[in-house]
mmCIF file of C-alpha atoms in Angstrom:
data_model
loop_
_atom_site.group_PDB
_atom_site.id
_atom_site.type_symbol
_atom_site.label_atom_id
_atom_site.label_comp_id
_atom_site.label_asym_id
_atom_site.label_seq_id
_atom_site.Cartn_x
_atom_site.Cartn_y
_atom_site.Cartn_z
ATOM 1 C CA MET B 1191 15.105 -43.598 146.228
ATOM 2 C CA SER B 1192 14.047 -39.452 145.713
ATOM 3 C CA LYS B 1193 10.600 -38.573 145.431
ATOM 4 C CA GLY B 1194 11.558 -35.576 142.947
ATOM 5 C CA THR B 1195 13.676 -32.266 143.472
ATOM 6 C CA VAL B 1196 12.134 -29.554 145.517
ATOM 7 C CA CYS B 1197 13.751 -25.797 144.882
ATOM 8 C CA VAL B 1198 13.184 -23.993 147.776
ATOM 9 C CA CYS B 1199 13.521 -20.030 147.203
ATOM 10 C CA GLY B 1200 15.158 -18.059 149.855
ATOM 11 C CA ALA B 1201 17.185 -18.812 153.136
ATOM 12 C CA GLY B 1202 14.997 -17.809 155.924
ATOM 13 C CA ASN B 1203 13.364 -18.926 158.573
ATOM 14 C CA ALA B 1204 10.007 -21.210 156.750
ATOM 15 C CA SER B 1205 12.867 -21.476 153.988
ATOM 16 C CA GLN B 1206 15.167 -23.032 156.240
ATOM 17 C CA VAL B 1207 12.328 -25.267 158.078
ATOM 18 C CA PHE B 1208 11.176 -26.758 154.231
ATOM 19 C CA ILE B 1209 14.857 -27.501 153.145
ATOM 20 C CA ALA B 1210 15.094 -29.582 156.370
ATOM 21 C CA LEU B 1211 11.366 -31.025 155.879
ATOM 22 C CA PHE B 1212 11.822 -32.062 152.448
ATOM 23 C CA ALA B 1213 15.433 -33.330 152.248
ATOM 24 C CA SER B 1214 14.467 -35.281 155.805
ATOM 25 C CA GLN B 1215 10.895 -36.833 153.605
ATOM 26 C CA GLY B 1216 13.246 -38.046 150.668
ATOM 27 C CA TYR B 1217 13.186 -35.128 147.973
ATOM 28 C CA LYS B 1218 16.406 -34.008 147.024
ATOM 29 C CA VAL B 1219 16.827 -30.202 147.408
ATOM 30 C CA THR B 1220 17.792 -27.426 146.058
ATOM 31 C CA VAL B 1221 17.963 -23.809 146.805
ATOM 32 C CA LEU B 1222 17.842 -20.196 145.244
ATOM 33 C CA ALA B 1223 19.057 -17.456 148.213
ATOM 34 C CA ASP B 1224 19.166 -14.600 145.916
ATOM 35 C CA PHE B 1225 19.754 -11.928 148.143
ATOM 36 C CA GLU B 1226 22.671 -10.362 149.145
ATOM 37 C CA ASP B 1227 25.308 -13.066 150.378
ATOM 38 C CA GLU B 1228 22.705 -15.924 151.424
ATOM 39 C CA ALA B 1229 23.602 -18.234 149.226
ATOM 40 C CA GLU B 1230 27.642 -18.056 150.487
ATOM 41 C CA ARG B 1231 26.109 -18.034 154.554
ATOM 42 C CA LEU B 1232 23.816 -20.943 153.732
ATOM 43 C CA GLU B 1233 26.865 -23.216 152.157
ATOM 44 C CA ALA B 1234 29.294 -22.190 154.432
ATOM 45 C CA ALA B 1235 27.033 -22.967 157.852
ATOM 46 C CA LEU B 1236 26.116 -26.510 156.010
ATOM 47 C CA GLU B 1237 29.955 -27.203 155.776
ATOM 48 C CA VAL B 1238 30.029 -26.711 158.973
ATOM 49 C CA SER B 1239 26.038 -28.110 160.087
ATOM 50 C CA GLY B 1240 25.868 -31.139 157.881
ATOM 51 C CA GLY B 1241 21.757 -29.795 157.639
ATOM 52 C CA ILE B 1242 19.630 -28.187 159.602
ATOM 53 C CA THR B 1243 17.890 -29.461 162.112
ATOM 54 C CA VAL B 1244 14.980 -28.607 163.312
ATOM 55 C CA THR B 1245 13.028 -29.242 166.588
ATOM 56 C CA ASN B 1246 9.170 -29.212 165.984
ATOM 57 C CA ARG B 1247 7.210 -28.470 169.099
ATOM 58 C CA SER B 1248 3.739 -28.198 167.518
ATOM 59 C CA ASP B 1249 2.999 -30.894 169.285
ATOM 60 C CA PRO B 1250 4.306 -29.883 173.334
ATOM 61 C CA GLU B 1251 3.400 -33.766 174.238
ATOM 62 C CA HIS B 1252 5.640 -34.879 171.346
ATOM 63 C CA ILE B 1253 8.376 -32.893 170.535
ATOM 64 C CA CYS B 1254 10.928 -34.390 167.785
ATOM 65 C CA THR B 1255 13.908 -33.418 165.401
ATOM 66 C CA PHE B 1256 14.398 -33.691 161.642
ATOM 67 C CA LYS B 1257 17.273 -32.955 159.952
ATOM 68 C CA GLY B 1258 18.142 -32.679 156.285
ATOM 69 C CA GLY B 1259 19.890 -30.312 153.851
ATOM 70 C CA PRO B 1260 20.117 -29.243 150.013
ATOM 71 C CA VAL B 1261 22.177 -30.870 147.253
ATOM 72 C CA ARG B 1262 22.630 -27.702 145.775
ATOM 73 C CA VAL B 1263 22.843 -23.775 147.053
ATOM 74 C CA SER B 1264 23.164 -21.080 144.263
ATOM 75 C CA LYS B 1265 22.305 -17.387 144.054
ATOM 76 C CA HIS B 1266 21.521 -17.900 140.539
ATOM 77 C CA ALA B 1267 18.397 -19.955 138.922
ATOM 78 C CA VAL B 1268 20.016 -21.414 136.308
ATOM 79 C CA ASP B 1269 21.785 -23.918 138.703
ATOM 80 C CA VAL B 1270 18.929 -25.230 141.131
ATOM 81 C CA VAL B 1271 15.824 -24.368 138.818
ATOM 82 C CA PRO B 1272 15.462 -26.393 135.729
ATOM 83 C CA GLN B 1273 15.457 -30.118 138.235
ATOM 84 C CA ALA B 1274 13.073 -29.279 139.612
ATOM 85 C CA ASP B 1275 9.311 -30.650 139.596
ATOM 86 C CA SER B 1276 8.045 -28.120 142.196
ATOM 87 C CA VAL B 1277 9.245 -24.340 143.516
ATOM 88 C CA VAL B 1278 8.362 -23.368 146.822
ATOM 89 C CA ILE B 1279 8.577 -19.790 147.052
ATOM 90 C CA ALA B 1280 7.696 -19.155 151.396
ATOM 91 C CA LEU B 1281 8.502 -15.073 150.634
ATOM 92 C CA PRO B 1282 6.876 -11.941 151.659
ATOM 93 C CA SER B 1283 4.671 -10.980 148.715
ATOM 94 C CA PHE B 1284 7.142 -7.805 147.790
ATOM 95 C CA ALA B 1285 9.666 -10.573 146.440
ATOM 96 C CA HIS B 1286 7.283 -12.727 144.449
ATOM 97 C CA LYS B 1287 7.968 -10.665 141.618
ATOM 98 C CA LYS B 1288 11.660 -11.022 141.798
ATOM 99 C CA ILE B 1289 11.749 -14.760 141.805
ATOM 100 C CA LEU B 1290 8.941 -15.172 139.638
ATOM 101 C CA MET B 1291 11.191 -13.428 136.701
ATOM 102 C CA ASP B 1292 14.145 -15.127 138.276
ATOM 103 C CA VAL B 1293 13.044 -18.751 137.902
ATOM 104 C CA ARG B 1294 10.865 -17.850 134.443
ATOM 105 C CA ASP B 1295 13.456 -19.111 131.842
ATOM 106 C CA HIS B 1296 14.094 -22.067 133.589
ATOM 107 C CA LEU B 1297 10.672 -23.963 135.263
ATOM 108 C CA ARG B 1298 11.100 -27.525 133.720
ATOM 109 C CA SER B 1299 7.628 -28.772 131.711
ATOM 110 C CA GLY B 1300 5.174 -29.495 134.266
ATOM 111 C CA ALA B 1301 7.023 -27.676 136.991
ATOM 112 C CA VAL B 1302 4.663 -26.492 139.792
ATOM 113 C CA LEU B 1303 5.113 -23.181 141.489
ATOM 114 C CA PHE B 1304 4.025 -23.062 145.305
ATOM 115 C CA VAL B 1305 3.673 -19.900 146.443
ATOM 116 C CA MET B 1306 3.096 -18.736 149.953
ATOM 117 C CA PRO B 1307 1.450 -16.203 150.910
ATOM 118 C CA GLY B 1308 -0.902 -17.246 148.080
ATOM 119 C CA GLN B 1309 -2.783 -13.482 148.463
ATOM 120 C CA GLY B 1310 -1.882 -9.853 147.121
ATOM 121 C CA GLY B 1311 -2.214 -10.590 143.248
ATOM 122 C CA VAL B 1312 0.577 -13.239 143.025
ATOM 123 C CA ASP B 1313 -2.472 -15.130 139.874
ATOM 124 C CA PHE B 1314 -1.984 -11.402 138.330
ATOM 125 C CA LEU B 1315 1.403 -11.347 139.396
ATOM 126 C CA GLY B 1316 1.800 -15.056 137.598
ATOM 127 C CA ARG B 1317 0.101 -14.532 134.193
ATOM 128 C CA GLN B 1318 2.472 -11.210 133.697
ATOM 129 C CA ILE B 1319 5.552 -12.865 134.146
ATOM 130 C CA LEU B 1320 5.142 -16.611 133.374
ATOM 131 C CA GLY B 1321 2.678 -15.878 130.430
ATOM 132 C CA ASP B 1322 1.751 -18.269 127.420
ATOM 133 C CA ARG B 1323 3.405 -21.101 129.388
ATOM 134 C CA LEU B 1324 1.393 -20.488 132.490
ATOM 135 C CA LEU B 1325 -2.064 -20.138 130.374
ATOM 136 C CA ARG B 1326 -1.978 -23.421 128.668
ATOM 137 C CA GLY B 1327 -0.247 -25.353 131.628
ATOM 138 C CA ASP B 1328 2.752 -26.032 130.249
ATOM 139 C CA VAL B 1329 3.952 -24.811 134.419
ATOM 140 C CA ILE B 1330 1.282 -24.603 137.251
ATOM 141 C CA LEU B 1331 1.309 -21.934 139.395
ATOM 142 C CA ALA B 1332 -0.342 -22.604 143.230
ATOM 143 C CA GLY B 1333 -1.381 -19.859 145.637
ATOM 144 C CA VAL B 1334 -1.349 -21.447 148.979
ATOM 145 C CA MET B 1335 -3.025 -20.044 152.693
ATOM 146 C CA PRO B 1336 -2.732 -19.650 155.270
ATOM 147 C CA MET B 1337 1.406 -19.311 156.105
ATOM 148 C CA PRO B 1338 2.552 -22.724 156.949
ATOM 149 C CA LEU B 1339 4.798 -22.359 159.686
ATOM 150 C CA ASN B 1340 5.627 -20.377 162.770
ATOM 151 C CA CYS B 1341 9.181 -21.031 163.381
ATOM 152 C CA ARG B 1342 12.242 -18.886 163.659
ATOM 153 C CA ILE B 1343 16.216 -19.694 162.880
ATOM 154 C CA GLN B 1344 18.189 -20.462 166.220
ATOM 155 C CA LYS B 1345 21.484 -20.659 164.200
ATOM 156 C CA PHE B 1346 21.728 -19.679 160.349
ATOM 157 C CA GLY B 1347 21.874 -22.855 158.525
ATOM 158 C CA ASP B 1348 22.197 -25.103 161.520
ATOM 159 C CA SER B 1349 19.099 -24.897 163.944
ATOM 160 C CA VAL B 1350 15.474 -23.909 163.656
ATOM 161 C CA ASP B 1351 13.197 -23.983 166.308
ATOM 162 C CA LEU B 1352 9.720 -24.814 164.825
ATOM 163 C CA ALA B 1353 6.879 -23.678 167.021
ATOM 164 C CA SER B 1354 3.894 -25.094 164.931
ATOM 165 C CA ILE B 1355 2.563 -25.927 161.631
ATOM 166 C CA LYS B 1356 -0.902 -25.657 160.251
ATOM 167 C CA HIS B 1357 -3.202 -28.416 159.870
ATOM 168 C CA SER B 1358 -4.970 -27.663 156.828
ATOM 169 C CA TYR B 1359 -4.765 -25.583 153.697
ATOM 170 C CA ASP B 1360 -6.056 -24.110 150.655
ATOM 171 C CA LEU B 1361 -5.166 -23.884 147.207
ATOM 172 C CA ALA B 1362 -5.826 -22.615 143.808
ATOM 173 C CA THR B 1363 -3.883 -22.619 140.743
ATOM 174 C CA ILE B 1364 -3.619 -21.387 137.436
ATOM 175 C CA PRO B 1365 -4.995 -22.594 135.120
ATOM 176 C CA ALA B 1366 -7.236 -23.440 137.548
ATOM 177 C CA GLU B 1367 -8.043 -27.087 136.478
ATOM 178 C CA ALA B 1368 -4.858 -27.795 137.851
ATOM 179 C CA ALA B 1369 -5.743 -27.665 141.441
ATOM 180 C CA PRO B 1370 -6.778 -31.228 142.591
ATOM 181 C CA GLN B 1371 -2.290 -32.031 141.059
ATOM 182 C CA ALA B 1372 -1.330 -29.909 142.546
ATOM 183 C CA ALA B 1373 -3.228 -29.784 146.081
ATOM 184 C CA GLU B 1374 -2.460 -33.609 146.167
ATOM 185 C CA MET B 1375 1.364 -33.417 145.491
ATOM 186 C CA LEU B 1376 1.550 -30.104 147.779
ATOM 187 C CA SER B 1377 -0.429 -32.693 150.411
ATOM 188 C CA THR B 1378 2.575 -35.063 150.047
ATOM 189 C CA MET B 1379 4.605 -33.257 150.634
ATOM 190 C CA LEU B 1380 3.444 -31.644 153.653
ATOM 191 C CA GLY B 1381 1.921 -34.693 155.168
ATOM 192 C CA LYS B 1382 -1.239 -32.422 155.548
ATOM 193 C CA GLU B 1383 -4.698 -32.130 154.096
ATOM 194 C CA VAL B 1384 -4.626 -29.357 150.946
ATOM 195 C CA ARG B 1385 -8.142 -28.353 149.626
ATOM 196 C CA ALA B 1386 -8.570 -26.986 146.142
ATOM 197 C CA LEU B 1387 -10.111 -24.191 145.279
ATOM 198 C CA GLU B 1388 -11.496 -23.440 141.847
ATOM 199 C CA HIS B 1389 -10.136 -19.927 141.826
ATOM 200 C CA PHE B 1390 -7.946 -17.529 143.825
ATOM 201 C CA ILE B 1391 -10.727 -15.236 144.677
ATOM 202 C CA ALA B 1392 -11.708 -17.851 147.045
ATOM 203 C CA VAL B 1393 -7.778 -18.253 148.859
ATOM 204 C CA HIS B 1394 -8.069 -16.579 152.002
#
């Protein structure tokens, strides 16, 4: 049984780990890859690999692997965002504005956007771009720190080396009262402790 649908934004190092991690845990995963030809490249690679294999070396005494792939990849938000219960944006801060603008009109009611890193003014961007839907709690913006993963793609759309994954995280949300709900959701997705904070200024 699916645990829900997660849209992963991008096809870089962290995004490819998250694709495999969430899919291997029973989530349906969609991918929004809007940079140049990333969507086409990822789809072509996945047709060959059948999914992304992650070698997890975070515990040197218990090295393991997990594998998974998305149900849909697209460069267009309308194809992959409306069905998502959560949207994971693990991208450099300079990319946040474009992604938020891309997904804005396609978010389902109740969707949670997890943005990593959660610093750098993403709360101000969220208010500006998501507007009333955010302020009235129709969607939730969650800033997360620290960045979860130390990883590197070995072969695009095929394999990733995961050197470490952080054990705990801090999270703040707009609206602020949604932080416990979002923290519990992300904790389930990552299998790690996530602390709910009262305000974005506390995220560091």
